[in-house]
Amino acid sequence: MSTKKWILFDIGGVLEAVDDDAWQQEWWERWRAVSGLDTAAFDARIAGAELPAIDVTVGTEPAFWAAVGAALELDDEQCAAMRADFWDAYCGTGNVELIDYARTLSSRAGTAILSNSADGAREEEERRFGFSEVFDPICYSHEQGVNKPHRDAYLQALRLMDAQPAQVLFIDDRPSSVDGAEAVGIRAVRHLDNATTIAAIEKFLAD
């Protein structure tokens, strides 16, 4: 097993500037308005659509959008616009400073990603941000079949990094995900701002 250190990053709210607690509600509300339905009718249609769990399955994105489009009686053009709007909201904008910093770490540490995700995220985020140029492995929940903070999410990432917990520093903006990492022995830091996160990484690498 390798003895090198690893920096393991979350994406949303860390490598991407996006409010994970707000964007989904705001996105659904935009499309409720487009549908012309009141909130109760909109929610009932979505609840009855039996949408696939795209956060822990692969290859289900087409079925998800087909079911949403049918439930809301959207035409093909509207459904394509809804999907595009979803990914724009989901991905936000790249945290260029932190991504560029991660790029500089290659001589001192491995850099990897562990992210809760939706089917299609790998392709959409790669197109926008080129994560594979900087991070390897990239561990997505929809491909691993499990979300953080479940312990199996972290254990699968450790296996792919070929690392022991003590070799890894995990960065996430959600306290529950930080706690999940610490529960399996991974040192973890909650991301609040770039300067604090970079300082924590530098300290970890110097230890």
Coordinates of N, CA and C in Angstrom, one line a residue:
M1 N 0.8 -1.2 0.0 CA 0.0 0.0 0.0 C 0.9 1.2 0.0
S2 N 0.5 2.2 -0.8 CA 1.2 3.5 -0.9 C 1.2 4.2 0.5
T3 N 2.3 5.0 0.7 CA 2.4 5.8 1.9 C 2.2 7.2 1.7
K4 N 1.9 7.6 0.5 CA 1.7 9.1 0.2 C 0.4 9.6 0.8
K5 N 0.4 10.9 1.0 CA -0.8 11.6 1.6 C -1.8 11.9 0.4
W6 N -3.0 12.0 0.8 CA -4.1 12.3 -0.1 C -4.9 13.5 0.4
I7 N -5.3 14.4 -0.5 CA -6.3 15.4 -0.2 C -7.6 15.0 -1.0
L8 N -8.7 14.7 -0.2 CA -9.9 14.3 -0.8 C -10.9 15.4 -0.7
F9 N -11.4 15.8 -1.9 CA -12.3 17.0 -1.9 C -13.8 16.6 -2.2
D10 N -14.7 17.3 -1.6 CA -16.1 17.3 -2.1 C -16.2 18.3 -3.3
I11 N -17.3 18.2 -4.0 CA -17.4 19.1 -5.1 C -18.4 20.3 -4.8
G12 N -19.7 20.0 -4.6 CA -20.6 21.1 -4.4 C -20.4 21.9 -3.1
G13 N -20.2 23.2 -3.3 CA -19.9 24.0 -2.1 C -18.4 24.0 -1.7
V14 N -17.6 23.3 -2.5 CA -16.1 23.3 -2.3 C -15.4 23.6 -3.6
L15 N -15.4 22.6 -4.5 CA -14.8 22.9 -5.8 C -15.7 23.6 -6.7
E16 N -17.0 23.6 -6.4 CA -17.9 24.4 -7.1 C -18.6 25.4 -6.2
A17 N -18.7 26.6 -6.6 CA -19.4 27.6 -5.8 C -20.9 27.5 -6.1
V18 N -21.6 26.8 -5.2 CA -23.0 26.6 -5.4 C -23.6 26.3 -4.0
D19 N -24.8 26.8 -3.7 CA -25.4 26.7 -2.4 C -26.2 25.4 -2.5
D20 N -25.7 24.3 -1.9 CA -26.3 23.0 -1.9 C -27.7 23.0 -1.2
D21 N -27.8 23.9 -0.3 CA -29.1 23.9 0.5 C -30.2 24.7 -0.2
A22 N -29.9 25.4 -1.3 CA -30.9 26.3 -1.9 C -31.2 26.0 -3.3
W23 N -30.2 25.5 -4.1 CA -30.3 25.5 -5.5 C -31.5 24.6 -6.0
Q24 N -31.6 23.4 -5.3 CA -32.6 22.5 -5.8 C -34.0 23.1 -5.6
Q25 N -34.3 23.7 -4.4 CA -35.6 24.3 -4.2 C -35.9 25.4 -5.2
E26 N -34.9 26.2 -5.4 CA -35.0 27.3 -6.4 C -35.3 26.8 -7.8
W27 N -34.6 25.7 -8.2 CA -34.8 25.2 -9.5 C -36.2 24.6 -9.7
W28 N -36.6 23.8 -8.7 CA -38.0 23.3 -8.7 C -39.0 24.4 -8.8
E29 N -38.8 25.5 -8.1 CA -39.8 26.6 -8.1 C -39.8 27.2 -9.4
R30 N -38.7 27.4 -10.1 CA -38.7 28.0 -11.4 C -39.5 27.1 -12.4
W31 N -39.4 25.8 -12.3 CA -40.1 25.0 -13.2 C -41.6 24.7 -12.8
R32 N -41.8 24.9 -11.5 CA -43.3 25.0 -11.1 C -43.9 26.1 -11.8
A33 N -43.3 27.3 -11.8 CA -43.8 28.5 -12.5 C -44.0 28.2 -14.0
V34 N -43.1 27.6 -14.6 CA -43.2 27.3 -16.0 C -44.4 26.4 -16.3
S35 N -44.6 25.4 -15.4 CA -45.7 24.5 -15.6 C -47.0 25.1 -15.5
G36 N -47.1 26.2 -14.7 CA -48.4 26.9 -14.5 C -49.2 26.2 -13.4
L37 N -48.6 25.2 -12.7 CA -49.3 24.5 -11.6 C -49.1 25.2 -10.3
D38 N -50.1 25.1 -9.4 CA -49.9 25.6 -8.1 C -49.0 24.6 -7.3
T39 N -48.5 25.0 -6.2 CA -47.5 24.2 -5.5 C -48.0 22.8 -5.1
A40 N -49.2 22.7 -4.7 CA -49.8 21.4 -4.3 C -49.9 20.5 -5.5
A41 N -50.4 21.0 -6.6 CA -50.6 20.2 -7.8 C -49.2 19.7 -8.4
F42 N -48.3 20.7 -8.4 CA -46.9 20.4 -8.9 C -46.3 19.3 -8.0
D43 N -46.3 19.4 -6.7 CA -45.7 18.5 -5.8 C -46.4 17.1 -6.0
A44 N -47.7 17.1 -6.2 CA -48.4 15.8 -6.3 C -48.0 15.1 -7.6
R45 N -47.8 15.8 -8.6 CA -47.4 15.2 -9.9 C -46.0 14.7 -9.8
I46 N -45.1 15.4 -9.2 CA -43.7 14.9 -9.1 C -43.7 13.7 -8.1
A47 N -44.4 13.8 -7.1 CA -44.4 12.6 -6.1 C -45.0 11.4 -6.8
G48 N -45.9 11.5 -7.7 CA -46.5 10.4 -8.4 C -45.8 9.9 -9.6
A49 N -44.7 10.6 -9.9 CA -43.9 10.2 -11.1 C -43.0 9.1 -10.9
E50 N -42.8 8.6 -9.7 CA -41.9 7.5 -9.4 C -40.5 7.7 -10.1
L51 N -39.9 8.8 -9.7 CA -38.6 9.1 -10.3 C -37.5 8.2 -9.8
P52 N -36.6 7.8 -10.7 CA -35.5 6.9 -10.3 C -34.6 7.6 -9.4
A53 N -33.9 6.9 -8.5 CA -32.9 7.5 -7.6 C -31.6 7.7 -8.3
I54 N -31.5 8.9 -9.0 CA -30.4 9.2 -9.8 C -29.1 9.5 -9.0
D55 N -29.3 9.6 -7.7 CA -28.1 9.9 -6.8 C -27.3 8.6 -6.5
V56 N -27.9 7.4 -6.7 CA -27.2 6.2 -6.4 C -27.3 5.1 -7.5
T57 N -27.6 5.6 -8.7 CA -27.7 4.6 -9.8 C -27.1 5.2 -11.0
V58 N -26.6 4.3 -11.9 CA -26.0 4.8 -13.2 C -26.9 4.4 -14.3
G59 N -27.0 5.3 -15.3 CA -27.8 5.1 -16.5 C -29.3 5.4 -16.4
T60 N -29.7 6.1 -15.3 CA -31.1 6.4 -15.0 C -31.5 7.8 -15.4
E61 N -30.5 8.6 -15.8 CA -30.8 10.0 -16.1 C -31.9 10.1 -17.2
P62 N -31.8 9.4 -18.3 CA -32.9 9.5 -19.3 C -34.3 9.2 -18.8
A63 N -34.4 8.1 -18.0 CA -35.7 7.8 -17.4 C -36.2 8.9 -16.5
F64 N -35.3 9.5 -15.7 CA -35.6 10.6 -14.8 C -36.3 11.7 -15.6
W65 N -35.6 12.2 -16.7 CA -36.1 13.3 -17.4 C -37.4 13.0 -18.2
A66 N -37.5 11.8 -18.7 CA -38.7 11.3 -19.3 C -39.9 11.3 -18.3
A67 N -39.7 10.9 -17.1 CA -40.7 10.8 -16.1 C -41.1 12.2 -15.7
V68 N -40.1 13.1 -15.5 CA -40.5 14.5 -15.1 C -41.3 15.2 -16.2
G69 N -40.8 15.0 -17.5 CA -41.5 15.6 -18.6 C -42.9 15.2 -18.7
A70 N -43.1 13.9 -18.6 CA -44.5 13.3 -18.7 C -45.4 13.8 -17.5
A71 N -44.8 13.9 -16.3 CA -45.6 14.3 -15.2 C -46.0 15.8 -15.3
L72 N -45.2 16.6 -15.9 CA -45.5 18.0 -16.0 C -46.0 18.4 -17.4
E73 N -46.2 17.4 -18.2 CA -46.7 17.6 -19.6 C -45.9 18.6 -20.4
L74 N -44.6 18.5 -20.3 CA -43.6 19.3 -21.0 C -43.4 18.7 -22.4
D75 N -43.2 19.6 -23.4 CA -42.8 19.1 -24.7 C -41.3 18.9 -24.7
D76 N -40.8 18.3 -25.8 CA -39.4 18.0 -25.9 C -38.5 19.2 -25.7
E77 N -38.8 20.3 -26.2 CA -38.0 21.5 -26.1 C -38.0 22.0 -24.6
Q78 N -39.1 22.0 -24.0 CA -39.2 22.4 -22.6 C -38.4 21.4 -21.7
C79 N -38.5 20.1 -22.0 CA -37.8 19.1 -21.2 C -36.3 19.3 -21.3
A80 N -35.8 19.6 -22.6 CA -34.4 19.8 -22.8 C -33.9 21.1 -22.0
A81 N -34.8 22.1 -22.0 CA -34.4 23.3 -21.3 C -34.4 23.1 -19.8
M82 N -35.3 22.3 -19.3 CA -35.3 22.0 -17.9 C -34.0 21.2 -17.5
R83 N -33.6 20.3 -18.3 CA -32.4 19.5 -18.0 C -31.2 20.4 -18.0
A84 N -31.1 21.3 -19.0 CA -30.0 22.2 -19.1 C -29.9 23.1 -17.9
D85 N -31.1 23.6 -17.5 CA -31.2 24.5 -16.4 C -30.8 23.8 -15.1
F86 N -31.2 22.5 -15.0 CA -30.8 21.7 -13.8 C -29.3 21.6 -13.7
W87 N -28.6 21.3 -14.8 CA -27.1 21.1 -14.7 C -26.4 22.4 -14.5
D88 N -26.9 23.5 -15.0 CA -26.3 24.8 -14.7 C -26.5 25.2 -13.3
A89 N -27.6 24.9 -12.7 CA -27.8 25.1 -11.2 C -27.0 24.2 -10.4
Y90 N -27.0 22.9 -10.8 CA -26.2 21.9 -10.0 C -24.8 22.2 -10.0
C91 N -24.2 22.6 -11.1 CA -22.7 22.8 -11.2 C -22.3 24.1 -10.7
G92 N -23.2 25.1 -10.7 CA -22.8 26.5 -10.3 C -21.6 27.0 -11.1
T93 N -20.6 27.6 -10.4 CA -19.4 28.0 -11.1 C -18.2 27.4 -10.4
G94 N -17.1 27.2 -11.2 CA -16.0 26.6 -10.6 C -15.3 27.5 -9.6
N95 N -14.8 26.9 -8.5 CA -14.0 27.6 -7.5 C -12.6 27.5 -8.0
V96 N -12.3 28.5 -8.9 CA -11.1 28.4 -9.7 C -9.8 28.5 -8.8
E97 N -9.9 29.3 -7.7 CA -8.7 29.4 -6.8 C -8.4 28.0 -6.2
L98 N -9.4 27.3 -5.7 CA -9.2 26.1 -5.0 C -8.8 25.0 -6.0
I99 N -9.4 25.0 -7.2 CA -9.0 24.0 -8.2 C -7.6 24.2 -8.7
D100 N -7.2 25.5 -8.9 CA -5.8 25.7 -9.3 C -4.8 25.4 -8.2
Y101 N -5.2 25.6 -7.0 CA -4.4 25.2 -5.8 C -4.2 23.7 -5.8
A102 N -5.3 23.0 -6.0 CA -5.2 21.5 -6.0 C -4.3 21.0 -7.1
R103 N -4.3 21.7 -8.2 CA -3.4 21.3 -9.3 C -1.9 21.4 -8.9
T104 N -1.6 22.3 -8.0 CA -0.2 22.5 -7.6 C 0.3 21.4 -6.6
L105 N -0.6 20.5 -6.1 CA -0.3 19.6 -5.1 C 0.3 18.3 -5.6
S106 N 0.4 18.1 -6.9 CA 0.7 16.8 -7.5 C 2.0 16.2 -7.0
S107 N 3.0 17.1 -6.7 CA 4.3 16.6 -6.3 C 4.3 16.2 -4.8
R108 N 3.3 16.6 -4.1 CA 3.3 16.4 -2.6 C 2.2 15.4 -2.1
A109 N 1.2 15.3 -2.9 CA 0.0 14.5 -2.4 C -0.8 14.0 -3.6
G110 N -1.6 13.0 -3.4 CA -2.6 12.6 -4.4 C -3.8 13.5 -4.1
T111 N -4.5 13.8 -5.2 CA -5.8 14.6 -5.1 C -6.9 13.8 -5.7
A112 N -8.0 13.7 -4.9 CA -9.1 12.9 -5.3 C -10.4 13.6 -4.9
I113 N -11.5 13.1 -5.4 CA -12.9 13.6 -5.2 C -13.8 12.5 -4.6
L114 N -14.6 12.9 -3.6 CA -15.7 12.1 -3.1 C -16.9 13.0 -3.0
S115 N -17.9 12.7 -3.9 CA -19.0 13.6 -4.0 C -20.3 12.9 -4.1
N116 N -21.3 13.4 -3.3 CA -22.7 13.0 -3.6 C -23.1 13.6 -5.0
S117 N -23.8 12.9 -5.8 CA -23.9 13.3 -7.2 C -25.2 12.8 -7.8
A118 N -25.5 13.2 -9.0 CA -26.6 12.7 -9.8 C -26.1 12.1 -11.1
D119 N -26.7 11.1 -11.6 CA -26.3 10.4 -12.8 C -26.2 11.5 -13.9
G120 N -25.0 11.5 -14.6 CA -24.7 12.5 -15.5 C -23.7 13.5 -15.1
A121 N -23.5 13.6 -13.7 CA -22.6 14.6 -13.2 C -21.1 14.5 -13.7
R122 N -20.6 13.2 -13.9 CA -19.3 13.1 -14.3 C -19.1 13.8 -15.7
E123 N -20.0 13.6 -16.6 CA -19.9 14.2 -17.9 C -20.1 15.7 -17.9
E124 N -21.1 16.1 -17.1 CA -21.3 17.6 -17.1 C -20.2 18.3 -16.4
E125 N -19.7 17.8 -15.3 CA -18.6 18.5 -14.6 C -17.3 18.4 -15.3
E126 N -17.1 17.3 -16.0 CA -15.8 17.2 -16.8 C -15.9 18.3 -17.9
R127 N -17.0 18.4 -18.5 CA -17.1 19.4 -19.7 C -16.9 20.8 -19.2
R128 N -17.4 21.1 -18.0 CA -17.2 22.5 -17.5 C -15.8 22.7 -16.9
F129 N -15.4 21.8 -16.1 CA -14.2 22.1 -15.2 C -13.0 21.2 -15.4
G130 N -13.1 20.1 -16.2 CA -12.0 19.3 -16.5 C -11.4 18.6 -15.2
F131 N -12.2 18.1 -14.3 CA -11.7 17.6 -13.1 C -10.7 16.5 -13.2
S132 N -10.9 15.7 -14.3 CA -10.0 14.5 -14.4 C -8.6 14.9 -14.7
E133 N -8.3 16.1 -15.1 CA -6.9 16.6 -15.2 C -6.3 16.8 -13.9
V134 N -7.0 17.0 -12.8 CA -6.5 17.3 -11.5 C -6.7 16.2 -10.5
F135 N -7.8 15.5 -10.6 CA -8.2 14.6 -9.5 C -8.3 13.1 -10.0
D136 N -7.8 12.2 -9.3 CA -7.9 10.8 -9.6 C -7.6 10.0 -8.4
P137 N -8.6 9.2 -7.9 CA -9.9 8.9 -8.5 C -10.9 10.0 -8.2
I138 N -12.0 9.9 -9.0 CA -13.2 10.8 -8.8 C -14.3 9.8 -8.4
C139 N -14.8 9.9 -7.1 CA -15.7 8.9 -6.6 C -17.1 9.6 -6.5
Y140 N -18.0 9.2 -7.3 CA -19.4 9.8 -7.3 C -20.3 8.8 -6.7
S141 N -21.3 9.4 -5.9 CA -22.3 8.5 -5.3 C -23.1 7.7 -6.2
H142 N -23.4 8.3 -7.4 CA -24.3 7.6 -8.3 C -23.6 6.4 -8.9
E143 N -22.3 6.4 -8.9 CA -21.5 5.3 -9.4 C -21.2 4.3 -8.3
Q144 N -21.0 4.8 -7.1 CA -20.7 3.9 -6.0 C -21.9 3.3 -5.3
G145 N -23.1 3.9 -5.6 CA -24.3 3.3 -5.0 C -24.6 3.7 -3.6
V146 N -23.8 4.7 -3.1 CA -24.0 5.1 -1.7 C -23.6 6.6 -1.5
N147 N -24.4 7.3 -0.7 CA -24.1 8.7 -0.4 C -23.3 8.9 0.9
K148 N -22.5 9.9 0.9 CA -22.1 10.4 2.2 C -23.3 10.9 3.0
P149 N -23.3 10.7 4.3 CA -22.2 10.3 5.2 C -22.1 8.8 5.5
H150 N -22.7 7.9 4.7 CA -22.6 6.5 5.0 C -21.2 6.1 4.9
R151 N -20.8 5.3 5.9 CA -19.3 4.9 6.0 C -18.8 4.2 4.7
D152 N -19.7 3.5 4.0 CA -19.3 2.8 2.8 C -18.8 3.7 1.7
A153 N -19.3 5.0 1.7 CA -18.8 5.9 0.7 C -17.3 6.2 0.9
Y154 N -17.0 6.4 2.1 CA -15.6 6.7 2.5 C -14.7 5.5 2.3
L155 N -15.2 4.3 2.6 CA -14.4 3.1 2.5 C -14.1 2.8 1.1
Q156 N -15.1 3.0 0.2 CA -14.9 2.8 -1.2 C -13.8 3.8 -1.8
A157 N -13.9 5.0 -1.3 CA -12.9 6.0 -1.8 C -11.5 5.6 -1.3
L158 N -11.4 5.1 -0.1 CA -10.1 4.7 0.4 C -9.5 3.5 -0.4
R159 N -10.4 2.6 -0.8 CA -9.9 1.5 -1.6 C -9.4 2.0 -3.0
L160 N -10.1 2.9 -3.6 CA -9.7 3.4 -4.9 C -8.4 4.2 -4.8
M161 N -8.2 4.9 -3.7 CA -7.0 5.7 -3.5 C -5.8 4.8 -3.0
D162 N -6.1 3.5 -2.6 CA -5.1 2.6 -2.0 C -4.5 3.3 -0.8
A163 N -5.3 3.8 0.1 CA -4.8 4.6 1.2 C -5.5 4.1 2.5
Q164 N -4.7 4.3 3.6 CA -5.3 4.2 4.9 C -5.9 5.5 5.4
P165 N -6.9 5.4 6.3 CA -7.5 6.7 6.7 C -6.6 7.8 7.2
A166 N -5.5 7.4 7.9 CA -4.6 8.4 8.4 C -3.8 9.2 7.3
Q167 N -3.8 8.6 6.1 CA -3.1 9.3 5.0 C -3.9 10.3 4.3
V168 N -5.2 10.5 4.7 CA -6.2 11.3 4.0 C -6.7 12.5 4.8
L169 N -6.8 13.6 4.1 CA -7.5 14.8 4.6 C -8.7 15.0 3.7
F170 N -9.9 15.1 4.3 CA -11.1 15.2 3.6 C -11.6 16.6 3.8
I171 N -12.1 17.3 2.7 CA -12.6 18.6 2.7 C -14.1 18.6 2.2
D172 N -15.0 19.1 3.1 CA -16.4 19.1 2.7 C -17.0 20.3 3.4
D173 N -18.1 20.8 2.8 CA -18.8 22.0 3.4 C -19.9 21.5 4.4
R174 N -20.3 20.3 4.4 CA -21.4 19.8 5.2 C -20.8 19.1 6.5
P175 N -21.3 19.6 7.6 CA -20.8 19.0 8.9 C -21.1 17.5 9.0
S176 N -22.2 17.0 8.4 CA -22.5 15.6 8.5 C -21.5 14.8 7.7
S177 N -21.0 15.3 6.6 CA -20.1 14.6 5.8 C -18.7 14.6 6.4
V178 N -18.3 15.7 7.1 CA -17.1 15.8 7.9 C -17.1 14.7 9.0
D179 N -18.3 14.7 9.7 CA -18.4 13.7 10.8 C -18.3 12.3 10.2
G180 N -18.9 12.0 9.1 CA -18.8 10.7 8.5 C -17.4 10.3 8.2
A181 N -16.6 11.2 7.7 CA -15.2 10.9 7.4 C -14.5 10.6 8.7
E182 N -14.7 11.4 9.7 CA -13.9 11.2 11.0 C -14.3 9.9 11.6
A183 N -15.6 9.4 11.4 CA -16.0 8.2 12.0 C -15.3 7.0 11.4
V184 N -14.7 7.1 10.3 CA -13.9 6.0 9.7 C -12.4 6.3 9.9
G185 N -12.0 7.3 10.6 CA -10.6 7.6 10.9 C -9.9 8.5 9.9
I186 N -10.7 9.1 9.0 CA -10.1 10.1 8.1 C -10.1 11.5 8.8
R187 N -9.0 12.2 8.7 CA -9.0 13.6 9.2 C -9.8 14.4 8.3
A188 N -10.7 15.3 8.8 CA -11.6 16.1 7.9 C -11.7 17.5 8.4
V189 N -11.9 18.4 7.4 CA -12.0 19.8 7.7 C -13.3 20.3 7.0
R190 N -14.1 21.1 7.7 CA -15.2 21.7 7.0 C -14.7 23.0 6.2
H191 N -15.1 23.0 4.9 CA -14.8 24.1 4.1 C -15.6 25.3 4.4
L192 N -15.0 26.4 4.8 CA -15.7 27.7 5.0 C -15.3 28.7 4.0
D193 N -14.0 28.7 3.7 CA -13.4 29.7 2.7 C -12.1 29.1 2.2
N194 N -11.7 29.6 1.1 CA -10.5 29.0 0.5 C -9.2 29.2 1.4
A195 N -9.1 30.3 2.0 CA -7.8 30.5 2.8 C -7.7 29.6 3.9
T196 N -8.8 29.3 4.6 CA -8.8 28.4 5.8 C -8.6 27.0 5.3
T197 N -9.2 26.6 4.2 CA -9.0 25.3 3.7 C -7.6 25.0 3.2
I198 N -7.0 26.0 2.5 CA -5.7 25.8 2.0 C -4.7 25.7 3.2
A199 N -4.9 26.5 4.2 CA -4.1 26.5 5.4 C -4.1 25.1 6.1
A200 N -5.3 24.5 6.1 CA -5.5 23.2 6.8 C -4.8 22.2 5.9
I201 N -4.8 22.3 4.6 CA -4.1 21.3 3.8 C -2.6 21.4 4.0
E202 N -2.1 22.6 4.0 CA -0.7 22.9 4.2 C -0.2 22.3 5.5
K203 N -1.0 22.5 6.5 CA -0.7 21.9 7.9 C -0.6 20.4 7.8
F204 N -1.6 19.8 7.2 CA -1.7 18.3 7.1 C -0.5 17.8 6.3
L205 N -0.1 18.5 5.3 CA 1.0 18.0 4.5 C 2.4 18.2 5.2
A206 N 2.4 19.2 6.1 CA 3.7 19.5 6.8 C 3.8 18.5 8.1
D207 N 2.7 17.9 8.5 CA 2.8 17.1 9.7 C 3.6 15.9 9.5

